[in-house]
Amino acid sequence: MLPVYQEVKPNPLQDANLCSRVFFWWLNPLFKIGHKRRLEEDDMYSVLPEDRSQHLGEELQGFWDKEVLRAENDAQKPSLTRAIIKCYWKSYLVLGIFTLIEESAKVIQPIFLGKIINYFENYDPMDSVALNTAYAYATVLTFCTLILAILHHLYFYHVQCAGMRLRVAMCHMIYRKALRLSNMAMGKTTTGQIVNLLSNDVNKFDQVTVFLHFLWAGPLQAIAVTALLWMEIGISCLAGMAVLIILLPLQSCFGKLFSSLRSKTATFTDARIRTMNEVITGIRIIKMYAWEKSFSDLITNLRKKEISKILRSSYLRGMNLASFFSASKIIVFVTFTTYVLLGNVITASRVFVAVTLYGAVRLTVTLFFPSAVERVSEAIVSIQRIQTFLLLDEISQRNRQLPSDGKKMVHVQDFTAFWDKDLQLLEDGDLTVIGDRGTTLSGGQKARVNLARAVYQDADIYLLDDPLSAVDAEVSRHLFELCICQTLHEKITILVTHQLQYLKAASQILILKDGKMVQKGTYTEFLKSGIDFGSLLKKDNEESEQPPVPGTPTLRNRTFSESSVWSQQSSRPSLKDGALESQDTENVPVTLSEENRSEGKVDFQAYKNYFRAGAHWIVIIFLILLNTAAQVAYVLQDWWLSYWANKQSMLNVTVNGGGNVTVKLDLNWYLGIYSGLTIATVLFGIARSLLVFYVLVNSSQTLHNKMFESILKAPVLFFDRNPIGRILNRFSKDIGHLDDLLPLTFLDFIQTSLQVVGVVSVAVAVIPWIAIPLVPLGIIFIFLRRYFLETSRDVKRLESTTRSPVFSHLSSSLQGLWTIRAYKAEERCQELFDAHQDLHSEAWFLFLTTSRWFAVRLDAICAMFVIIVAFGSLILAKTLDAGQVGLALSYALTLMGMFQWCVRQSAEVENMMISVERVIEYTDLEKEAPWEYQKRPPPAWPHEGVIIFDNVNFMYSLDGPLVLKHLTALIKSQEKVGIVGRTGAGKSSLISALFRLSEPKGKIWIDKILTTEIGLHDLRKKMSIIPQEPVLFTGTMRKNLDPFNEHTDEELWNALQEVQLKETIEDLPGKMDTELAESGSNFSVGQRQLVCLARAILRKNKILIIDEATANVDPRTDELIQKKIREKFAHCTVLTIAHRLNTIIDSDKIMVLDSGRLKEYDEPYVLLQNKESLFYKMVQQLGKAEAAALTETAKQVYFKRNYPHIGHTDHMVTDTSNGQPSTLTIFETAL
């Protein structure tokens, strides 16, 4: 099997004997462990070989592939349902035998019950033969009861396993398909949708297998029961059956309505979770733009639509449960009203045989059969969704073996050595765990891991998509010379790059423009032909070291959207920078915290919060009273029948003495009260169902809103510490529980627990001494439940925690799909996925078996109760009348399934309350400062744009390292400041401090207002940022530019015109109102960056911050951005985190940061005069020609600013519009 993980604990079920299998004894050791301590993953038994994900998935995949082939040959659409049936029908059919035996036993029970009651009706103390016969009947009755208890659970265990196998196989297939989707197909589906298939749709398979057999068992049982009833009470039985038959279509019509609502709800849920995913992914940007309210409205609207559908489907469910609760009452009522009106006389044996028979058939006909219909229709919807997904286009799989010429790879050593230096900075070297989507690495480190991964592949052809733009100049040259030119010198390498200084090493150069090839040739050919971009390369002969192209990425190593906390891991200590501060203080990453499994019981507080979120306490008190009333009416109705039968038989007896005339009782009086009680039962039942659903769904809505609000107000650190999957899980799975399963389970629990109380009270009222054996049984039960819950709770929590990795693996696979394909790692990812699935199956298997272990023992307690009532009533025959015995015994029989169901529901409720706890845990997260304070800055603030840093210290978390140390600086109004420094120097942290993504120590003033004294929105809205990784959100272009509708259409079009996107947007079908693909993926990085620029232009703020904005952009877009920034923001204070020195060489000031300290802060020309300065060294690293060009520009800018009257001329012509050397003629290139 899979070599991914070794056999953990062998599964004891494999060697268990028959007895152990029937009573689930093989689980006892696990319960002992669970009793002593909390269960961990190591305690779980390994998956049975036949339940392995790989085995199951490949088996079903085989049948599906055959089905697809068959469909192609017959020119039909392939049917996934057919493939599933072909795969599983044999093993599933065998389980039908169980159903047959079990349902027969249910029909036989009432007959013997009738015989026992008969004995009481014709009670004769002298007749010992009758007594012995009665004992025999009682024995048969208890035997049936025991058979039911045992068979039922074996059957359920096996069908649930069948469901699990189907689900696991499906998941395997969905994941396998996801890895093979073509580009076209990726456009037709979204990550959210695939995650939803895996989280919601496949769960339907777990439920459908449980009820499927009742599709044939239900009708069969109904026929048998009708025949028996006909023998008992003649034609009147048809009246009752008619009611049953009428209830059926009513319920199936509920079911139809329900599934149509369900699919509507699903689309809203999909949309909400997709939007949620984007909010969490782009939370940094949302915070910096102060757009929380816009997204809050978006989610709230989606949620409102979703909840209105959920409420409607919940009311349907409520009606369904209520009809289920009162169905038996209505049936019995109609039957006996007809029976009496036809002139028959009521007797206890007839009443209770009928009641019990109806009870048996009612469960099957009103619960299992409709459930089967509902589950099957749900499963069909899910199968359709999955089938549509499985039929999407795949990329063609080509596995041609190329002839290997036996040449080995060269010079890998140099490469590894370089990477090692980097690895030393990571705490655990090459075993360092990388967070969700590589959170723990800086941008440059990611780029290098990527390149290293490529080199390790030892392929023949390398396609490198600009791996050099993410690292600083020195590392970039190192990678180019030692890795690309040296290590890969025998390979065919195609390098896409914006960095023209490397062109001369290329043997062929291809220039692209707008997706077309403009020119192709060698470096020397280009120099000879006077192509416009040849002018960029001509001066190469001045200096052989490097062509002076102002296009070198200087210090771009960090991605802002990733956790800046990681920026402490400096990419590579460059020793040229003079004495470095000790490296170790910087290398303190925030570890991703483990997901906590809350331990122990769910405390009362959680229940209180849950109900209080849904309604006022007066409503809740009313709810409790309503429930009690419903149950009392329920019991009274049966009691009245038995009282009536007793009165009748007493009359018969007295009359018998003086001649055999049956005296009829006053029908109107008895029937009247009976009708009254029946109507009360029905009405109370319905009212209570609807009210419970109303309160609980309402509570889910309230808690969701609180949690979402709390997430929006959480500091950025929270999102760095918790992977996306974990936060999303709260919004998908946990909220799903609160919407859907919890209210249903809660109501079910309330109904059944009240019925159990009713049963026991009736039994004790009839035979008071039953209370004596009840006490030890009760004690055993309480102990058992507690003992079971210790283990079950852990198993359930393990089930949730082992489920998360399945989703995390899926979503990170989807995000890295191209990488996985490029490295042919599909196989490995599939194995990993199967391993995650198997781990989840281990937990799920335990979840199924432990609950069966418990149920078998509970039913044993009930069987004891039935035995005590049956034999006890025979022993005390003298003191009892037939009606009482009938009531007590028929009630005791209903206890069988119901009691264990009630207890299981109580445990279920408690387990699902964990979802409530998890949601409540996220409703009071630590908050960042308020969005608005009482003290609002004046609307025109800041009109100067002066920024003062006064002894600022900054850290991302209270226990984290300082990332800015004692920073003091003054940025004057309208000044343009470039910020440079190595990775981890604190450049992005400076911006985080300015935006208060975490609270800085010390003071930051903007125009005489202390930033910490105003609300976050007031602060953040007044600064524009062009982030390093441009983020677009699903929605329209209009929403992306102006989420609050603050601007006119004209302003929006103008902004788009400024950034040269107007034509692009006008070509879209809906222009600005076209819905963008997921996260704007239908735009290139450059275009997205331009959208961010347009946002900044629209905001018209006095302060603009640019975070390495042109890192991944070609020089033409870069130049457009630079030009626009100089034009549009001339009157603004601009801070630029530099990445190519040429973009900031004409700044008014340069800020050089190192290890969080401000080392140098002055005009660029002044800094360049000092040969010891860090800035001078950085410029020199670019090569002589480039350094000379930059120094020249700096000099001109300096003279123009400080001595404008001196006509400063030089051999270098300066384009005054942007103070940049005119060498940068506009060209479009992305080589």
Short mmCIF file of C-alpha atoms in Angstrom, two decimals, residues 5-12 14 41-49 51-52 838 841-842 845-846:
data_model
loop_
_atom_site.label_atom_id
_atom_site.label_comp_id
_atom_site.label_asym_id
_atom_site.label_seq_id
_atom_site.Cartn_x
_atom_site.Cartn_y
_atom_site.Cartn_z
CA TYR A 5 3.11 6.57 6.71
CA GLN A 6 3.84 3.35 8.50
CA GLU A 7 1.19 1.16 10.11
CA VAL A 8 0.25 3.03 13.25
CA LYS A 9 -1.73 0.73 15.55
CA PRO A 10 -2.99 -2.41 13.86
CA ASN A 11 -6.77 -2.47 13.75
CA PRO A 12 -8.11 -4.91 16.38
CA GLN A 14 -9.22 -7.58 11.89
CA GLU A 41 -3.81 10.85 16.92
CA ASP A 42 -1.38 8.04 17.82
CA ASP A 43 -4.14 6.23 19.70
CA MET A 44 -6.24 5.79 16.56
CA TYR A 45 -6.24 2.41 14.86
CA SER A 46 -4.89 2.29 11.34
CA VAL A 47 -7.37 2.06 8.49
CA LEU A 48 -8.47 -1.38 7.37
CA PRO A 49 -6.66 -2.25 4.12
CA ASP A 51 -10.79 1.24 3.44
CA ARG A 52 -7.58 2.86 2.21
CA ASP A 838 -6.70 7.86 5.62
CA SER A 841 -10.85 7.81 7.97
CA GLU A 842 -9.13 6.47 11.09
CA PHE A 845 -14.02 4.79 11.71
CA LEU A 846 -13.62 5.25 15.46
#
